[in-house]
Amino acid sequence: MSLDPLPHQSPATTDGDFRVKDLSLADWGRSEIELAEREMPGLMALREIHGGAKPLAGARITGSLHMTLQTAVLIETLVELGAQVRWSSCNIFSTQDHAAAAIAMGKTGSPGQPRGVPVFAWKAETLDEYWELLDLSLRFSGGRGPNLIVDDGGDATLMIHLGLKAEADPAMLDQTAESEDETALLRRLKMIRAEDPKRWFRTVTQWYGVSEETTTGVHRLHKMAKEGSLLVPAINVNDSVTKSKFDNLYGCRESLLDGIKRATGVMVAGKIAVVCGFGDVGKGCAQSLRGMGARVIVTEIDPICALQAAMEGYQVAKVEDFLDQGDIFITATGCVDAISARQLSLMKSGAIVCNIGHFDHEIDIAGLKRIPGIRRVNVKPQVDRWVFPDGREIILLAEGRLVNLGCAQGHPSFVMSASFTNQVLAQLALWAERTKASPGVRVLPRRLDEEVARLHLDKLGVRLTTLDARQADYLGLDADGPFKSDSYRY
């Protein structure tokens, strides 16, 4: 596919560029952003606490994270704290176009004179468009790159690292790619190198850190740190308790079925649902399915998670055991090929298949496409029937990408407030320590985790009990916390 410049709307006043689907959606988006703000007490509190001091003044921040209404509140919080921000989505299907339009226009802008943040995203991007839009979000004025990155899945971090390597070894851009996604990335990096051979060298000299939102991106960071190739300090937001135990668990518990039902209208009660993976995401999915009356089967590789599932009353089996019985299959593993093309071909006709892990390779879509004689019949956006030569079929949602964002609106605002409050705290820490920190991966301290939780309690009418001096002394704690050690598993 050609990588000619993409059509775009009237330029934003900040850097003279943005790319959204339809700027006329901005008023709708602004109305919904205002509703989301009411459900995001953590971010609104940070604006009140830090907005006057502008602690991110001078920081250039690129975000590569789902361009949703909730992300809009995050973006405008970063701006309120003084940052210059550019944004793209981290998934080709996850953008909410009215949210993107509202951010591009800004609170005081108009279609003829936008005054917002440069945002580069729309729902249903091609892979080539995806990497071009990410590239644009990394381009600040004067040929500069970002100082900090908010990443979700690690694609912005990956693009910079691979781009820098390619400046020293251009031949790597001619390597055989393992996926269509990687092919598009290499194609984009070739274009960038032809245009500006030292672009990434300039970028990394002023790049001070990244905060990573999700499990997959954290795995990438730890791998690079182990190999000694990680260029900057990284904060693992995913493993903050108020992210992983809330967004991953409670968020998925609500948003999974929102996506499945909007896509298919299926009645879940009485169905057999197979959940691949019983981490925090899988736990939330299993709870929601059981709550709707499904019979839930769990698959696991980890004996501890498998034992947890069994003691929660779920049957733990292998995918193969239920291919001919399962009505709904959900992958939540963070691994490749959790469901193979062969397994897809053996499923009960009419089975619904979807993914709620970060990337699209948990279900072997590439292998599915290679099955001789298979037909893809589009039902509506992000809903496809894949018909096998013998007439049987499966219903695949969001092309194997995140079903809750591809087919619905993702997690509710309240739980995303907890995740994104951690993101802002991580950006503040990285910016404050920009001249001192070394490359490596760390989490935010427990006291900040507890503070994130504390900022959300009033919204729910929670009244905390307070330790008196004798009780605090007995437990060996400060009465104000932290209340658990870093090794405690919630």
XYZ file of C-alpha atoms in Angstrom:
490
model
C 0.000 0.000 0.000
C 1.200 3.478 -0.834
C 2.478 5.691 1.948
C 1.566 8.960 0.251
C 0.634 11.727 2.697
C -2.800 11.210 4.189
C -5.663 13.648 3.639
C -6.327 15.839 6.646
C -8.538 18.584 7.977
C -7.765 22.264 8.569
C -4.445 22.653 10.429
C -4.312 23.021 14.194
C -2.780 26.235 15.473
C -0.168 24.459 17.628
C 2.079 22.777 15.065
C -0.098 23.297 12.017
C -1.185 19.677 11.695
C -3.573 17.039 12.918
C -5.368 14.116 11.315
C -8.863 13.159 12.441
C -11.825 11.635 10.647
C -14.334 14.471 10.995
C -13.796 17.712 12.881
C -17.546 18.344 12.913
C -17.823 15.657 15.608
C -15.952 17.872 18.080
C -18.974 19.307 19.923
C -20.337 15.819 20.541
C -16.909 14.722 21.738
C -16.573 17.725 24.061
C -19.939 16.969 25.681
C -18.891 13.389 26.384
C -15.454 14.442 27.635
C -17.194 16.651 30.188
C -19.220 13.632 31.341
C -16.043 11.544 31.553
C -14.352 14.206 33.714
C -17.052 13.739 36.357
C -16.064 10.067 36.600
C -12.303 10.678 36.678
C -11.602 12.167 40.118
C -7.925 11.218 40.145
C -7.044 13.214 37.047
C -9.188 16.170 38.081
C -7.485 16.195 41.499
C -4.051 16.287 39.853
C -5.130 19.316 37.837
C -6.174 21.055 41.032
C -3.015 20.069 42.927
C -0.425 20.738 40.218
C -2.117 22.969 37.652
C -0.808 26.205 39.138
C 2.826 25.076 39.338
C 2.931 23.629 35.784
C 5.494 20.949 36.720
C 5.587 19.617 33.141
C 6.406 23.002 31.623
C 8.927 22.536 28.825
C 8.188 18.839 28.399
C 7.350 17.530 24.941
C 5.183 14.427 25.399
C 4.079 11.966 22.725
C 1.257 9.592 23.553
C 0.665 6.316 21.751
C -2.463 5.138 23.527
C -6.093 4.503 22.556
C -7.632 7.846 21.526
C -10.796 7.614 23.611
C -12.864 9.995 25.715
C -10.944 8.914 28.792
C -7.629 9.487 27.035
C -8.871 12.949 26.119
C -9.096 13.737 29.845
C -5.545 12.417 30.294
C -4.251 14.551 27.407
C -5.843 17.714 28.715
C -4.489 16.962 32.199
C -0.943 16.768 30.809
C -1.521 20.069 29.002
C -2.946 21.645 32.162
C 0.273 20.648 33.941
C 2.328 22.475 31.333
C 3.274 19.860 28.732
C 3.294 20.211 24.957
C 1.518 17.095 23.695
C 1.076 15.186 20.434
C -0.997 11.984 20.291
C -1.809 8.927 18.199
C -3.699 5.742 18.951
C -2.048 2.398 19.715
C -4.660 0.288 17.929
C -6.142 0.652 14.456
C -9.712 0.182 15.736
C -9.693 1.862 19.154
C -10.075 5.557 18.317
C -13.346 7.255 19.180
C -13.592 9.768 16.364
C -15.621 12.329 18.301
C -13.022 12.307 21.085
C -10.191 12.812 18.581
C -12.079 15.675 16.940
C -12.705 17.389 20.280
C -9.034 17.209 21.245
C -7.925 18.547 17.856
C -10.376 21.453 18.002
C -9.726 22.303 21.662
C -12.043 23.926 24.182
C -11.780 27.383 22.594
C -11.386 26.404 18.950
C -13.776 26.116 16.041
C -13.819 24.064 12.831
C -12.311 27.014 11.001
C -9.747 27.759 13.685
C -8.832 24.706 15.757
C -6.864 25.428 18.925
C -6.336 21.981 20.336
C -3.689 19.319 20.680
C -2.226 17.729 17.534
C -3.868 14.318 17.397
C -3.365 11.758 14.636
C -5.969 9.016 14.830
C -9.223 7.696 13.468
C -11.132 4.448 13.799
C -10.252 1.713 11.275
C -6.796 2.822 10.161
C -4.803 0.673 7.762
C -1.485 -0.624 9.071
C 0.415 1.808 6.866
C -1.720 4.655 8.153
C -1.174 3.489 11.724
C 2.613 3.766 11.503
C 2.453 7.059 9.607
C 0.201 8.560 12.269
C 2.518 7.350 15.039
C 5.432 8.859 13.116
C 3.617 12.214 12.942
C 2.901 12.173 16.671
C 6.658 11.872 17.287
C 7.442 14.990 15.209
C 7.622 18.222 17.181
C 8.526 21.580 15.689
C 12.099 22.318 14.724
C 12.833 18.707 13.802
C 12.668 17.650 17.437
C 11.231 14.522 18.984
C 9.532 13.950 22.334
C 11.212 14.237 25.717
C 8.768 11.734 27.212
C 6.435 9.049 25.872
C 3.184 7.647 27.207
C 3.136 4.225 25.545
C 0.561 1.447 25.433
C 1.977 -1.749 24.000
C 5.383 -0.285 23.242
C 5.018 0.723 19.597
C 6.378 4.266 20.022
C 9.310 2.900 22.006
C 9.854 0.220 19.359
C 9.770 2.694 16.483
C 12.479 4.880 18.031
C 14.717 1.941 18.952
C 14.422 0.285 15.525
C 14.794 3.607 13.744
C 18.029 4.337 15.587
C 19.401 0.868 14.812
C 18.547 1.349 11.146
C 20.554 4.566 11.007
C 23.644 2.493 11.825
C 22.581 -0.601 9.846
C 20.175 0.250 7.004
C 20.195 -3.373 5.811
C 18.020 -4.383 8.760
C 15.107 -2.612 7.084
C 15.296 -5.204 4.282
C 14.887 -8.158 6.633
C 11.958 -10.512 6.152
C 9.139 -9.337 8.380
C 7.181 -11.798 10.521
C 3.822 -10.054 10.106
C 1.918 -7.514 8.040
C 2.270 -5.102 10.945
C 6.070 -5.388 10.978
C 6.162 -5.055 7.182
C 4.342 -1.728 7.431
C 6.664 -0.518 10.196
C 9.798 -1.336 8.198
C 8.305 0.375 5.172
C 7.682 3.517 7.192
C 11.168 3.487 8.696
C 12.659 3.271 5.197
C 10.774 6.396 4.195
C 11.923 8.219 7.321
C 15.546 7.263 6.745
C 15.418 8.461 3.134
C 13.917 11.753 4.281
C 16.107 12.372 7.354
C 19.000 9.928 7.972
C 19.770 11.305 11.465
C 16.211 11.797 12.705
C 16.318 9.156 15.440
C 19.803 10.113 16.626
C 18.494 13.627 17.269
C 15.392 12.217 18.945
C 17.174 10.040 21.498
C 19.531 12.813 22.613
C 16.541 14.576 24.211
C 14.414 11.542 25.077
C 14.275 11.105 28.851
C 11.820 8.321 29.500
C 8.670 6.315 28.836
C 5.743 5.210 30.979
C 4.153 1.974 29.761
C 0.475 1.165 30.167
C 0.053 -2.520 29.430
C 1.432 -6.001 30.061
C 2.694 -6.557 26.521
C 4.627 -3.305 26.469
C 6.147 -4.060 29.871
C 7.347 -7.435 28.570
C 9.062 -5.621 25.701
C 10.726 -3.179 28.092
C 12.027 -5.921 30.385
C 13.387 -7.801 27.386
C 15.249 -4.724 26.142
C 16.541 -3.970 29.648
C 17.824 -7.545 29.970
C 19.552 -7.286 26.596
C 21.048 -3.914 27.516
C 19.376 -2.181 24.572
C 16.856 -0.015 26.452
C 17.807 3.599 25.829
C 15.837 5.418 28.551
C 14.361 5.033 32.027
C 10.956 3.358 31.940
C 8.158 3.312 34.480
C 5.973 0.221 34.438
C 2.526 1.680 35.063
C 0.824 -1.641 34.318
C 2.076 -3.214 37.544
C 0.889 -0.423 39.785
C -1.759 -2.076 41.938
C -4.257 0.643 41.083
C -3.776 -0.199 37.410
C -3.441 -3.980 37.103
C -5.887 -4.891 39.865
C -8.456 -2.351 38.723
C -8.214 -1.561 34.994
C -7.241 -5.114 34.041
C -9.737 -6.796 36.380
C -12.720 -4.491 36.923
C -12.389 -2.711 33.592
C -12.458 -5.945 31.592
C -15.256 -7.259 33.780
C -17.474 -4.498 32.388
C -16.113 -3.814 28.906
C -15.720 -7.363 27.527
C -19.423 -8.090 27.344
C -20.138 -4.557 26.178
C -18.033 -5.322 23.090
C -19.421 -8.806 22.471
C -23.050 -7.733 22.836
C -22.739 -4.597 20.706
C -21.075 -6.699 18.014
C -23.351 -9.727 18.011
C -26.365 -9.196 20.281
C -25.795 -12.732 21.553
C -27.478 -13.926 24.732
C -24.713 -15.144 27.020
C -26.862 -17.081 29.505
C -26.568 -20.810 28.991
C -23.633 -20.557 26.582
C -20.259 -22.236 26.992
C -17.554 -19.548 27.142
C -13.852 -20.429 26.962
C -11.503 -17.859 28.529
C -7.859 -18.353 27.572
C -5.781 -16.998 30.438
C -6.658 -16.362 34.092
C -4.509 -13.366 34.950
C -6.189 -10.159 36.050
C -7.801 -9.664 32.630
C -8.988 -13.264 32.411
C -10.353 -13.128 35.957
C -12.481 -10.095 35.086
C -13.724 -11.716 31.885
C -14.616 -14.974 33.627
C -16.529 -13.117 36.354
C -18.609 -11.153 33.846
C -19.454 -14.214 31.766
C -20.439 -16.259 34.808
C -22.482 -13.336 36.102
C -24.471 -13.435 32.854
C -25.155 -17.151 33.275
C -22.518 -18.655 30.998
C -20.743 -21.882 31.797
C -17.120 -20.711 31.878
C -14.113 -22.839 30.962
C -10.622 -21.500 31.711
C -7.356 -22.438 30.003
C -4.006 -21.737 31.683
C -0.288 -22.508 31.476
C 0.465 -21.287 35.013
C -0.327 -23.828 37.750
C -0.995 -21.072 40.298
C -3.530 -19.329 38.064
C -5.028 -22.691 37.153
C -5.472 -23.541 40.839
C -7.048 -20.143 41.464
C -9.527 -20.761 38.641
C -10.396 -24.211 39.924
C -10.965 -22.900 43.447
C -13.211 -20.176 42.063
C -15.356 -22.962 40.662
C -14.321 -22.802 36.998
C -13.477 -25.892 34.985
C -9.868 -25.708 33.807
C -9.190 -27.507 30.553
C -7.379 -27.187 27.245
C -8.785 -25.253 24.300
C -8.836 -28.499 22.324
C -11.244 -30.047 24.814
C -13.998 -27.568 23.951
C -13.486 -26.663 20.296
C -16.631 -28.529 19.284
C -18.676 -27.222 22.245
C -17.635 -23.639 22.935
C -19.999 -20.854 21.919
C -17.690 -17.955 22.802
C -13.869 -17.960 22.881
C -11.909 -15.093 24.467
C -8.117 -14.772 24.492
C -6.570 -12.901 27.410
C -3.044 -14.304 27.561
C -0.623 -11.700 26.233
C 0.974 -14.484 24.168
C 1.078 -15.395 20.490
C -1.146 -18.122 19.020
C -3.267 -18.712 22.107
C -5.741 -19.979 19.503
C -4.201 -21.371 16.317
C -5.650 -21.350 12.821
C -6.110 -25.114 13.040
C -8.104 -24.723 16.252
C -10.258 -22.053 14.604
C -10.995 -24.495 11.778
C -12.209 -27.128 14.262
C -14.579 -24.911 16.239
C -18.295 -25.406 16.470
C -20.010 -23.588 13.617
C -21.160 -20.136 14.685
C -18.677 -19.795 17.533
C -17.824 -16.209 18.456
C -14.077 -15.580 18.729
C -12.493 -12.458 20.176
C -9.419 -11.116 21.933
C -8.998 -8.764 24.874
C -5.195 -8.928 25.029
C -3.240 -6.012 23.607
C -2.126 -7.209 20.183
C -3.797 -9.073 17.335
C -1.564 -12.150 17.399
C -3.202 -14.039 20.270
C -5.557 -15.438 17.625
C -3.719 -16.664 14.511
C -5.465 -14.401 12.005
C -2.626 -14.674 9.483
C -2.952 -18.463 9.519
C -6.720 -18.210 9.228
C -6.360 -16.122 6.068
C -4.096 -18.782 4.532
C -6.605 -21.628 4.839
C -7.427 -22.691 1.253
C -10.945 -21.801 0.198
C -11.858 -19.754 3.264
C -14.179 -16.748 2.739
C -14.499 -13.603 4.799
C -18.002 -12.127 4.892
C -18.238 -8.736 6.549
C -21.362 -8.272 8.668
C -20.626 -4.722 9.835
C -17.511 -2.828 10.923
C -15.287 -5.079 13.051
C -17.633 -8.089 12.754
C -16.780 -10.806 10.186
C -18.023 -14.269 9.406
C -15.177 -16.534 8.298
C -16.714 -19.369 6.268
C -14.705 -22.569 5.815
C -14.901 -24.673 2.634
C -17.219 -27.196 4.321
C -19.746 -24.444 5.139
C -19.009 -24.135 8.848
C -18.138 -20.659 10.091
C -16.835 -18.634 13.012
C -17.702 -15.047 13.912
C -14.503 -13.045 14.470
C -14.667 -9.710 16.251
C -12.360 -6.712 15.650
C -10.069 -8.837 13.452
C -8.597 -10.356 16.599
C -7.725 -7.005 18.149
C -9.148 -5.606 21.385
C -12.854 -6.413 21.313
C -13.802 -3.931 24.026
C -12.334 -1.015 22.079
C -12.914 -2.289 18.552
C -16.579 -3.122 19.098
C -17.447 -0.855 22.051
C -15.982 2.091 23.964
C -13.448 0.371 26.200
C -13.319 0.569 29.975
C -15.534 2.933 31.998
C -14.110 6.352 32.878
C -13.820 5.710 36.622
C -11.446 2.783 36.369
C -9.427 4.556 33.663
C -9.027 7.476 36.058
C -6.998 5.193 38.315
C -4.809 3.986 35.432
C -4.277 7.442 33.987
C -3.575 9.063 37.343
C -0.655 6.626 37.529
C 0.407 7.701 34.044
C 0.502 11.374 35.021
C 2.452 10.588 38.195
C 4.909 8.562 36.105
C 5.373 11.430 33.648
C 5.952 13.836 36.541
C 8.581 11.512 38.006
C 10.385 10.995 34.700
C 10.466 14.723 33.985
C 11.665 15.622 37.482
C 14.461 13.025 37.281
C 15.377 13.574 33.626
C 19.012 14.475 34.292
C 19.623 11.771 36.907
C 17.817 8.532 36.037
C 19.453 5.659 34.147
C 17.889 3.220 31.669
C 15.912 0.491 33.396
C 12.373 -0.511 34.319
C 10.735 0.337 37.641
C 7.310 0.804 39.195
C 5.965 3.766 41.122
C 6.440 3.553 44.903
C 3.661 2.016 46.980
C 2.866 5.324 48.703
C 1.845 6.779 45.315
C -0.218 3.682 44.544
C -2.107 4.226 47.785
C -2.529 7.922 46.994
C -4.081 7.075 43.624
C -6.591 4.873 45.416
C -7.233 7.551 48.040
C -8.079 10.123 45.349
C -10.955 7.897 44.176
C -12.595 7.064 47.504
C -14.763 10.145 48.010
C -16.488 9.532 44.674
C -17.699 6.188 46.058
C -18.607 7.463 49.508
C -15.844 5.463 51.189
C -14.846 6.333 54.769
C -11.418 5.005 55.741
C -10.648 3.771 59.241
C -7.564 5.448 60.754
C -4.962 3.708 62.892
C -4.329 5.236 66.304
C -0.758 5.528 67.589
C -0.886 2.239 69.527
C -2.242 0.320 66.553
C 0.329 1.832 64.186
C 3.124 0.953 66.593
C 1.814 -2.609 66.945
C 1.844 -3.089 63.171
C 5.106 -1.231 62.693
C 3.485 1.193 60.245
C 3.124 4.900 59.767
C -0.523 5.738 60.443
C -0.674 7.418 57.008
C 0.856 4.468 55.143
C 2.217 2.773 53.156
C 0.202 -0.089 54.609
C 1.708 -2.973 52.638
C 5.250 -3.875 51.634
C 6.299 -3.759 47.983
C 6.247 -7.568 47.918
C 2.602 -7.793 49.028
C 0.317 -9.323 46.374
C -3.143 -7.815 46.500
